[in-house]
Amino acid sequence: MQETRQNRIARLLQKELSMIFQSQTRMMHGVMVSVTRCRVSPDLSVCTAYLSVFPSEKGEEIISNVNSNTKTIRYELGTRVRHQLRIIPELRFFIDDSLDYIEHIDELLKK
């Protein structure tokens, strides 16, 4: 169970990461990336972010691109939250396929 400080930092990182992805994906027409959830380790050194990609067919391509640019994303995040956090956590990105799972369940229930 996460503590209050972890939750506040996770919300801050989620907000700032979503702003970074929003500005970066404006150049890519037809693709939308949103940060659905962030989890921060108890020592605040690792942030695990779950990304939802629309359309979902481009999910693996976007995640591999994001993972290859993790250092620049972390630098951009550091410039945005440098007054709130002393140490910028290491970033890990995973795809959030919960919307696809919900859609699959809906299709099964309709049958």
mmCIF file of C-alpha atoms in Angstrom, residues 9 17-18 24 26 28 30 34 43 45 50 53 55 58 61 63-64 67 69-70 83 86 88 106:
data_model
loop_
_atom_site.group_PDB
_atom_site.id
_atom_site.type_symbol
_atom_site.label_atom_id
_atom_site.label_comp_id
_atom_site.label_asym_id
_atom_site.label_seq_id
_atom_site.Cartn_x
_atom_site.Cartn_y
_atom_site.Cartn_z
ATOM 1 C CA ILE A 9 4.503 12.341 -6.130
ATOM 2 C CA LEU A 17 4.378 12.987 -18.079
ATOM 3 C CA SER A 18 0.971 13.388 -19.686
ATOM 4 C CA GLN A 24 5.239 15.206 -28.342
ATOM 5 C CA ARG A 26 0.875 16.572 -31.519
ATOM 6 C CA MET A 28 2.122 12.508 -34.933
ATOM 7 C CA GLY A 30 -3.816 10.123 -35.506
ATOM 8 C CA SER A 34 -2.185 9.053 -22.263
ATOM 9 C CA ASP A 43 12.292 5.012 -1.765
ATOM 10 C CA SER A 45 13.798 6.107 -6.968
ATOM 11 C CA TYR A 50 1.407 2.814 -17.664
ATOM 12 C CA VAL A 53 -2.148 4.252 -26.790
ATOM 13 C CA PRO A 55 -5.073 3.271 -31.812
ATOM 14 C CA LYS A 58 0.511 1.175 -32.700
ATOM 15 C CA GLU A 61 5.763 0.735 -31.738
ATOM 16 C CA ILE A 63 6.314 1.825 -26.305
ATOM 17 C CA SER A 64 9.566 0.816 -28.019
ATOM 18 C CA ASN A 67 11.713 3.215 -24.063
ATOM 19 C CA ASN A 69 13.968 7.904 -25.505
ATOM 20 C CA THR A 70 13.669 7.396 -21.743
ATOM 21 C CA HIS A 83 11.516 22.738 -7.732
ATOM 22 C CA ARG A 86 15.202 16.679 -5.316
ATOM 23 C CA ILE A 88 14.083 12.578 -10.446
ATOM 24 C CA ASP A 106 -18.071 -6.448 -23.850
#
